[in-house]
Amino acid sequence: MKTITIEGELRSEFGKQATRLLRSEQKVPCVIYGGAETVSFSAAATAFKPLVYTPDFQFVEVKVDGKTFRCILKDMQFDVVTDELTHVDFLELVEDKKVVASLPLKTIGQSIGVKSGGKLVIKLKTLKVKALPKDLRENLEVDITNLDLNENLRVSDVIADGIEILNPPRIPVASVVMTRQLKQEEAAAEKEAKKK
């Protein structure tokens, strides 16, 4: 799985003034929690680009004060006006401790409903999961090959070894709906049948 490295500096000063100063230097205040200690640090705003602007799930190696922390991204905050990144929370991965994360869903296969003229509608892009760090993966694959017209694939249809899916099982993740053209063709065929 892809890992991004972020070099950070320990933060010694806290409060609004210290935070404002950091942001004026194009740095983002961050926190790592979940491990033996909570680590407050800052890093250059540019270091977060491969992490923020991607739908992918990835590991993050944060290097601070000579130590390396293996983490996942937990939360990001943005300025409501400028849309600049203002704060990042990381969760440190501990081998025998399960973590909650959001993994992207990836559809595989060609749906029979789409081949019949339907349209695939993705209802969920990510699933909330609970797993040990070793079981985390880039995405969860869901096979849509047997998905026919007007059918749904639900959360309960997503199978992933070693991963507990926290979303309600009945929620649809993908469905194939009739396109307008297909509805019109069916209506026209029905009219023809009635004439005979």
Coordinates of N, CA and C in Angstrom, one line a residue:
M1 N 0.8 -1.2 0.0 CA 0.0 0.0 0.0 C 0.9 1.2 0.0
K2 N 0.4 2.3 -0.6 CA 1.2 3.5 -0.8 C 1.4 4.2 0.6
T3 N 2.6 4.7 0.8 CA 2.9 5.4 2.0 C 3.5 6.7 1.7
I4 N 3.0 7.8 2.4 CA 3.5 9.1 2.2 C 4.3 9.5 3.4
T5 N 5.4 10.2 3.2 CA 6.3 10.6 4.3 C 6.1 12.1 4.5
I6 N 5.9 12.5 5.7 CA 5.8 13.9 6.1 C 6.8 14.2 7.2
E7 N 7.7 15.2 6.9 CA 8.7 15.6 7.8 C 8.1 16.8 8.7
G8 N 8.1 16.6 10.0 CA 7.5 17.6 10.8 C 8.5 18.1 11.9
E9 N 8.1 19.2 12.5 CA 8.8 19.8 13.7 C 7.9 19.8 14.9
L10 N 8.5 19.4 16.0 CA 7.7 19.4 17.3 C 7.2 20.8 17.6
R11 N 6.0 20.9 18.1 CA 5.5 22.3 18.5 C 5.8 22.5 19.9
S12 N 6.3 23.6 20.3 CA 6.6 23.9 21.7 C 5.6 25.0 22.2
E13 N 5.1 25.8 21.3 CA 4.1 26.8 21.7 C 2.7 26.5 21.2
F14 N 1.7 26.8 22.0 CA 0.4 26.6 21.6 C -0.5 27.8 21.8
G15 N -1.7 27.8 21.4 CA -2.6 28.9 21.5 C -2.8 29.6 20.1
K16 N -3.7 30.5 20.1 CA -4.1 31.1 18.8 C -3.0 31.9 18.2
Q17 N -2.2 32.6 19.0 CA -1.1 33.4 18.4 C 0.0 32.5 17.8
A18 N 0.3 31.4 18.5 CA 1.3 30.5 18.0 C 0.8 29.8 16.7
T19 N -0.4 29.5 16.7 CA -1.0 28.8 15.5 C -1.1 29.8 14.3
R20 N -1.4 31.0 14.6 CA -1.5 32.0 13.5 C -0.1 32.2 12.9
L21 N 0.9 32.3 13.8 CA 2.3 32.4 13.3 C 2.7 31.3 12.4
L22 N 2.4 30.0 12.8 CA 2.7 28.9 12.0 C 2.0 29.0 10.6
R23 N 0.7 29.3 10.6 CA 0.0 29.4 9.3 C 0.6 30.5 8.4
S24 N 1.1 31.6 9.1 CA 1.7 32.7 8.3 C 3.0 32.2 7.6
E25 N 3.6 31.2 8.2 CA 4.8 30.6 7.6 C 4.5 29.4 6.7
Q26 N 3.2 29.3 6.3 CA 2.8 28.2 5.4 C 3.0 26.9 6.0
K27 N 2.8 26.8 7.3 CA 2.9 25.5 8.0 C 1.5 25.1 8.6
V28 N 1.3 23.8 8.7 CA 0.0 23.4 9.2 C 0.2 22.7 10.6
P29 N -0.5 23.1 11.6 CA -0.4 22.4 12.9 C -1.1 21.0 12.8
C30 N -0.5 20.0 13.5 CA -1.0 18.6 13.4 C -0.8 18.0 14.8
V31 N -1.6 16.9 14.9 CA -1.6 16.1 16.1 C -1.6 14.6 15.8
I32 N -0.7 13.8 16.5 CA -0.8 12.4 16.3 C -1.3 11.8 17.6
Y33 N -2.3 11.0 17.6 CA -2.8 10.4 18.8 C -3.1 8.9 18.6
G34 N -3.4 8.2 19.7 CA -3.7 6.8 19.5 C -2.6 5.9 19.9
G35 N -1.4 6.4 20.0 CA -0.2 5.6 20.4 C 0.1 5.8 21.9
A36 N 1.4 5.6 22.2 CA 1.8 5.8 23.6 C 1.8 7.2 24.1
E37 N 2.0 8.1 23.2 CA 2.0 9.6 23.5 C 1.3 10.4 22.4
T38 N 0.8 11.5 22.8 CA 0.2 12.4 21.8 C 1.3 13.4 21.4
V39 N 1.5 13.5 20.1 CA 2.5 14.3 19.5 C 2.0 15.5 18.8
S40 N 2.3 16.7 19.2 CA 1.9 17.9 18.4 C 3.1 18.4 17.6
F41 N 2.8 18.6 16.3 CA 3.9 19.1 15.4 C 3.3 19.9 14.3
S42 N 4.2 20.5 13.5 CA 3.8 21.2 12.4 C 4.6 20.8 11.2
A43 N 4.0 21.0 10.0 CA 4.7 20.6 8.8 C 4.3 21.6 7.7
A44 N 5.2 21.6 6.6 CA 4.9 22.5 5.5 C 3.6 22.2 4.8
A45 N 2.8 23.2 4.5 CA 1.5 22.9 3.9 C 1.6 22.1 2.6
T46 N 2.7 22.3 1.9 CA 2.9 21.6 0.6 C 3.0 20.1 0.8
A47 N 3.5 19.7 1.9 CA 3.7 18.3 2.2 C 2.4 17.5 2.2
F48 N 1.3 18.1 2.4 CA 0.0 17.4 2.5 C -0.7 17.2 1.2
K49 N -0.2 17.9 0.1 CA -0.9 17.8 -1.2 C -1.2 16.3 -1.6
P50 N -0.2 15.4 -1.6 CA -0.5 14.0 -2.0 C -1.5 13.3 -1.1
L51 N -1.7 13.8 0.1 CA -2.6 13.2 1.1 C -4.0 13.8 0.9
V52 N -4.1 15.1 0.7 CA -5.4 15.8 0.7 C -6.2 15.6 -0.6
Y53 N -5.5 15.7 -1.7 CA -6.1 15.7 -3.0 C -6.1 14.4 -3.7
T54 N -6.6 13.4 -3.0 CA -6.6 12.0 -3.6 C -7.8 11.3 -2.9
P55 N -8.4 10.4 -3.7 CA -9.5 9.6 -3.1 C -8.9 8.3 -2.4
D56 N -7.6 8.1 -2.6 CA -7.0 6.9 -2.2 C -6.8 6.9 -0.7
F57 N -6.8 5.6 -0.1 CA -6.5 5.4 1.3 C -5.0 5.1 1.3
Q58 N -4.2 5.8 2.2 CA -2.8 5.5 2.3 C -2.3 5.6 3.7
F59 N -1.1 5.0 3.9 CA -0.4 5.1 5.2 C 0.4 6.4 5.1
V60 N 0.7 7.0 6.3 CA 1.5 8.1 6.4 C 2.6 7.9 7.4
E61 N 3.9 8.1 7.0 CA 5.0 8.1 7.9 C 5.3 9.5 8.3
V62 N 5.1 9.8 9.6 CA 5.5 11.1 10.1 C 6.8 11.1 10.8
K63 N 7.7 11.9 10.4 CA 9.0 11.9 11.0 C 9.1 13.2 11.8
V64 N 9.2 13.1 13.1 CA 9.3 14.2 14.0 C 10.4 13.9 15.1
D65 N 11.3 14.9 15.3 CA 12.2 14.8 16.4 C 13.0 13.5 16.4
G66 N 13.4 13.0 15.2 CA 14.2 11.7 15.1 C 13.4 10.4 15.3
K67 N 12.1 10.6 15.5 CA 11.2 9.4 15.6 C 10.3 9.3 14.3
T68 N 9.9 8.1 14.0 CA 9.0 7.9 12.9 C 7.7 7.2 13.4
F69 N 6.6 7.9 13.1 CA 5.3 7.4 13.5 C 4.5 6.9 12.3
R70 N 4.0 5.6 12.3 CA 3.2 5.1 11.2 C 1.8 5.4 11.6
C71 N 1.1 6.1 10.7 CA -0.2 6.7 10.9 C -1.2 6.5 9.8
I72 N -2.4 6.9 10.1 CA -3.4 7.1 9.0 C -4.0 8.5 9.3
L73 N -4.5 9.1 8.2 CA -5.2 10.4 8.3 C -6.5 10.2 9.0
K74 N -6.8 11.0 10.0 CA -8.0 10.8 10.8 C -9.0 12.0 10.5
D75 N -8.5 13.2 10.4 CA -9.3 14.4 10.2 C -8.5 15.5 9.6
M76 N -9.2 16.3 8.8 CA -8.6 17.6 8.2 C -9.6 18.7 8.4
Q77 N -9.0 19.9 8.7 CA -9.9 21.1 8.8 C -9.4 22.1 7.8
F78 N -10.3 22.8 7.2 CA -10.0 23.8 6.2 C -10.6 25.1 6.6
D79 N -9.9 26.2 6.1 CA -10.5 27.6 6.3 C -11.7 27.7 5.5
V80 N -12.8 28.2 6.1 CA -14.1 28.3 5.3 C -14.0 29.4 4.2
V81 N -13.1 30.3 4.4 CA -13.0 31.4 3.4 C -12.0 31.1 2.3
T82 N -10.7 30.7 2.7 CA -9.6 30.5 1.8 C -9.5 29.1 1.3
D83 N -10.2 28.2 2.0 CA -10.1 26.7 1.7 C -8.7 26.2 1.9
E84 N -7.9 26.9 2.7 CA -6.5 26.4 3.0 C -6.6 25.4 4.2
L85 N -5.7 24.4 4.2 CA -5.7 23.4 5.2 C -5.2 24.1 6.5
T86 N -6.0 23.9 7.6 CA -5.7 24.6 8.8 C -5.3 23.7 10.0
H87 N -5.7 22.4 9.9 CA -5.3 21.5 10.9 C -5.4 20.0 10.5
V88 N -4.5 19.1 10.9 CA -4.6 17.7 10.5 C -4.4 16.9 11.8
D89 N -5.3 15.8 11.9 CA -5.2 14.8 12.9 C -4.8 13.5 12.3
F90 N -3.8 12.9 13.0 CA -3.3 11.6 12.5 C -3.6 10.6 13.6
L91 N -3.9 9.3 13.3 CA -4.0 8.3 14.2 C -2.8 7.3 14.1
E92 N -2.1 7.2 15.2 CA -0.9 6.3 15.1 C -1.4 4.8 15.1
L93 N -0.8 4.0 14.2 CA -1.1 2.6 14.1 C -0.3 1.8 15.1
V94 N -1.0 1.0 15.9 CA -0.4 0.1 16.9 C -0.8 -1.3 16.4
E95 N 0.2 -2.1 16.2 CA 0.0 -3.5 15.6 C -1.2 -4.2 16.1
D96 N -1.4 -4.3 17.4 CA -2.5 -5.2 18.0 C -3.7 -4.4 18.4
K97 N -3.8 -3.2 17.9 CA -5.0 -2.3 18.2 C -5.8 -2.0 17.0
K98 N -7.1 -2.4 17.0 CA -7.9 -2.1 15.8 C -8.2 -0.6 15.7
V99 N -8.2 -0.2 14.4 CA -8.5 1.3 14.2 C -9.8 1.4 13.3
V100 N -10.4 2.5 13.4 CA -11.6 2.8 12.5 C -11.1 3.7 11.4
A101 N -11.4 3.3 10.1 CA -10.9 4.1 9.0 C -12.0 4.0 7.9
S102 N -11.9 5.0 6.9 CA -12.8 5.0 5.8 C -12.0 4.5 4.6
L103 N -12.5 3.3 4.0 CA -11.8 2.8 2.8 C -12.6 3.0 1.6
P104 N -12.0 3.4 0.5 CA -12.7 3.6 -0.8 C -13.2 2.3 -1.3
L105 N -14.4 2.4 -2.0 CA -15.0 1.2 -2.6 C -14.6 1.2 -4.1
K106 N -14.2 0.1 -4.6 CA -13.8 0.0 -6.0 C -14.7 -1.1 -6.7
T107 N -15.4 -0.7 -7.8 CA -16.2 -1.7 -8.5 C -15.3 -2.4 -9.5
I108 N -15.6 -3.8 -9.6 CA -14.9 -4.6 -10.6 C -15.9 -5.3 -11.4
G109 N -15.5 -5.6 -12.6 CA -16.4 -6.4 -13.5 C -17.3 -5.4 -14.3
Q110 N -18.0 -6.0 -15.3 CA -19.0 -5.3 -16.1 C -20.4 -5.8 -15.8
S111 N -21.2 -4.9 -15.3 CA -22.6 -5.3 -14.9 C -23.4 -5.8 -16.1
I112 N -24.2 -6.9 -15.9 CA -25.1 -7.3 -17.0 C -26.2 -6.3 -17.2
G113 N -26.6 -5.6 -16.2 CA -27.6 -4.6 -16.3 C -27.2 -3.4 -17.2
V114 N -25.9 -3.1 -17.1 CA -25.3 -2.0 -17.9 C -25.2 -2.5 -19.3
K115 N -24.8 -3.7 -19.5 CA -24.8 -4.3 -20.9 C -26.2 -4.3 -21.5
S116 N -27.2 -4.4 -20.7 CA -28.6 -4.4 -21.2 C -29.1 -2.9 -21.5
G117 N -28.3 -2.0 -21.2 CA -28.7 -0.6 -21.5 C -28.9 0.3 -20.2
G118 N -28.7 -0.3 -19.0 CA -28.9 0.4 -17.8 C -27.7 1.3 -17.5
K119 N -27.9 2.0 -16.4 CA -26.8 3.0 -16.0 C -26.4 2.6 -14.5
L120 N -25.1 2.5 -14.3 CA -24.6 2.1 -13.0 C -24.6 3.4 -12.1
V121 N -25.2 3.3 -11.0 CA -25.2 4.4 -10.0 C -24.4 4.0 -8.8
I122 N -23.3 4.7 -8.4 CA -22.6 4.4 -7.2 C -23.2 5.2 -6.1
K123 N -23.7 4.6 -5.1 CA -24.3 5.3 -4.0 C -23.4 5.6 -2.8
L124 N -22.4 4.7 -2.6 CA -21.4 5.0 -1.6 C -20.0 4.9 -2.2
K125 N -19.2 5.9 -1.8 CA -17.8 5.9 -2.3 C -16.8 5.3 -1.4
T126 N -17.2 5.3 -0.1 CA -16.3 4.8 1.0 C -17.1 4.0 2.0
L127 N -16.5 3.1 2.7 CA -17.1 2.3 3.8 C -16.3 2.6 5.1
K128 N -17.0 2.7 6.2 CA -16.3 2.8 7.5 C -16.0 1.4 8.0
V129 N -14.8 1.2 8.3 CA -14.4 -0.1 8.7 C -13.6 -0.1 10.0
K130 N -13.5 -1.3 10.7 CA -12.7 -1.4 11.9 C -11.8 -2.6 11.6
A131 N -10.5 -2.4 11.7 CA -9.5 -3.5 11.4 C -8.2 -3.3 12.1
L132 N -7.4 -4.3 12.2 CA -6.0 -4.2 12.6 C -5.2 -3.6 11.5
P133 N -4.2 -2.8 11.8 CA -3.4 -2.1 10.8 C -2.9 -3.1 9.6
K134 N -2.6 -4.3 10.0 CA -2.1 -5.2 8.9 C -3.2 -5.6 7.9
D135 N -4.5 -5.5 8.3 CA -5.6 -5.8 7.4 C -6.1 -4.6 6.6
L136 N -5.6 -3.4 6.9 CA -6.1 -2.3 6.1 C -5.6 -2.4 4.7
R137 N -6.4 -1.9 3.8 CA -5.9 -2.0 2.4 C -6.4 -0.7 1.6
E138 N -5.8 -0.6 0.4 CA -6.1 0.6 -0.4 C -7.6 0.8 -0.7
N139 N -8.3 -0.3 -1.0 CA -9.7 -0.1 -1.3 C -10.4 -1.5 -1.0
L140 N -11.7 -1.4 -1.0 CA -12.5 -2.6 -0.9 C -13.1 -2.9 -2.2
E141 N -12.9 -4.1 -2.8 CA -13.5 -4.4 -4.1 C -14.9 -5.0 -4.0
V142 N -15.7 -4.5 -4.9 CA -17.1 -5.1 -4.9 C -17.4 -5.5 -6.4
D143 N -17.7 -6.8 -6.6 CA -17.9 -7.3 -8.0 C -19.3 -7.0 -8.4
I144 N -19.5 -6.2 -9.5 CA -20.8 -5.9 -10.0 C -21.3 -6.7 -11.2
T145 N -20.5 -7.7 -11.6 CA -20.8 -8.5 -12.8 C -22.2 -9.0 -12.8
N146 N -22.8 -9.5 -11.7 CA -24.1 -10.1 -11.7 C -25.2 -9.1 -11.4
L147 N -24.9 -7.8 -11.3 CA -25.8 -6.7 -11.0 C -26.7 -6.4 -12.2
D148 N -28.0 -6.7 -12.1 CA -28.9 -6.6 -13.3 C -29.7 -5.3 -13.1
L149 N -30.5 -5.0 -14.2 CA -31.4 -3.8 -14.1 C -32.3 -3.8 -12.9
N150 N -32.4 -2.6 -12.3 CA -33.2 -2.3 -11.1 C -32.8 -3.2 -9.9
E151 N -31.5 -3.6 -9.8 CA -31.0 -4.3 -8.7 C -30.0 -3.5 -7.9
N152 N -29.8 -3.8 -6.7 CA -28.9 -3.1 -5.8 C -27.8 -4.1 -5.3
L153 N -26.6 -3.6 -5.0 CA -25.6 -4.3 -4.2 C -25.6 -3.6 -2.9
R154 N -25.6 -4.3 -1.8 CA -25.7 -3.7 -0.5 C -24.4 -3.8 0.2
V155 N -24.3 -3.1 1.3 CA -23.1 -3.2 2.2 C -22.8 -4.6 2.6
S156 N -23.9 -5.4 2.8 CA -23.7 -6.8 3.3 C -23.1 -7.6 2.2
D157 N -23.1 -7.2 0.9 CA -22.5 -7.9 -0.2 C -21.0 -7.7 -0.3
V158 N -20.4 -6.7 0.4 CA -19.0 -6.4 0.4 C -18.3 -7.4 1.4
I159 N -17.4 -8.2 0.9 CA -16.7 -9.2 1.7 C -15.2 -8.8 1.8
A160 N -14.7 -8.7 3.0 CA -13.3 -8.3 3.2 C -12.8 -9.1 4.4
D161 N -11.8 -9.9 4.2 CA -11.2 -10.7 5.3 C -10.6 -9.8 6.3
G162 N -10.8 -10.1 7.6 CA -10.2 -9.4 8.7 C -10.7 -8.0 8.9
I163 N -11.7 -7.6 8.2 CA -12.2 -6.2 8.3 C -13.7 -6.3 8.7
E164 N -14.0 -5.5 9.7 CA -15.4 -5.4 10.1 C -16.0 -4.1 9.5
I165 N -17.1 -4.3 8.7 CA -17.7 -3.1 8.1 C -18.7 -2.5 9.0
L166 N -18.6 -1.2 9.3 CA -19.4 -0.6 10.3 C -20.7 0.0 9.8
N167 N -20.8 0.2 8.4 CA -22.0 0.8 7.8 C -23.2 -0.2 8.0
P168 N -24.4 0.3 8.1 CA -25.6 -0.6 8.1 C -25.6 -1.5 6.9
P169 N -25.8 -2.9 7.1 CA -25.7 -3.8 6.0 C -26.7 -3.7 4.9
R170 N -27.9 -3.0 5.1 CA -29.0 -2.9 4.1 C -28.7 -1.7 3.2
I171 N -27.8 -0.8 3.5 CA -27.6 0.3 2.6 C -27.0 -0.1 1.3
P172 N -27.6 0.4 0.2 CA -27.1 0.1 -1.2 C -25.7 0.8 -1.4
V173 N -24.8 0.1 -2.1 CA -23.5 0.7 -2.4 C -23.5 1.0 -3.9
A174 N -24.3 0.2 -4.7 CA -24.3 0.5 -6.2 C -25.6 -0.1 -6.7
S175 N -26.2 0.5 -7.7 CA -27.4 -0.1 -8.4 C -27.3 0.2 -9.8
V176 N -28.1 -0.5 -10.6 CA -28.3 -0.3 -12.0 C -29.7 0.2 -12.3
V177 N -29.8 1.4 -12.8 CA -31.1 1.9 -13.1 C -31.4 2.0 -14.6
M178 N -32.7 2.0 -14.9 CA -33.0 2.1 -16.3 C -32.7 3.5 -16.8
T179 N -32.2 3.6 -18.0 CA -32.0 4.9 -18.6 C -33.3 5.4 -19.2
R180 N -33.4 6.7 -19.5 CA -34.6 7.2 -20.1 C -34.8 6.5 -21.5
Q181 N -33.8 6.3 -22.2 CA -33.9 5.7 -23.6 C -34.5 4.3 -23.5
L182 N -34.0 3.6 -22.5 CA -34.5 2.2 -22.3 C -35.9 2.2 -21.9
K183 N -36.3 3.1 -21.0 CA -37.8 3.2 -20.6 C -38.6 3.6 -21.8
Q184 N -38.1 4.5 -22.7 CA -38.9 4.9 -23.9 C -39.0 3.7 -24.9
E185 N -38.0 3.0 -25.0 CA -38.0 1.8 -25.9 C -39.0 0.7 -25.4
E186 N -39.0 0.5 -24.1 CA -39.9 -0.4 -23.5 C -41.4 0.0 -23.7
A187 N -41.6 1.3 -23.4 CA -42.9 1.9 -23.6 C -43.4 1.7 -25.0
A188 N -42.5 2.0 -26.0 CA -42.9 1.9 -27.4 C -43.2 0.4 -27.8
A189 N -42.4 -0.5 -27.2 CA -42.6 -1.9 -27.5 C -44.0 -2.4 -26.9
E190 N -44.3 -1.8 -25.7 CA -45.6 -2.2 -25.1 C -46.8 -1.6 -26.0
K191 N -46.6 -0.4 -26.5 CA -47.7 0.2 -27.4 C -47.9 -0.7 -28.6
E192 N -46.7 -1.1 -29.2 CA -46.8 -2.0 -30.4 C -47.5 -3.3 -30.1
A193 N -47.2 -3.8 -28.9 CA -47.8 -5.1 -28.5 C -49.3 -5.0 -28.4
K194 N -49.8 -3.8 -27.8 CA -51.2 -3.6 -27.6 C -51.9 -3.4 -29.0
K195 N -51.2 -2.8 -30.0 CA -51.8 -2.6 -31.3 C -52.1 -4.0 -32.0
K196 N -51.3 -4.9 -31.7 CA -51.4 -6.3 -32.3 C -52.5 -7.0 -31.6

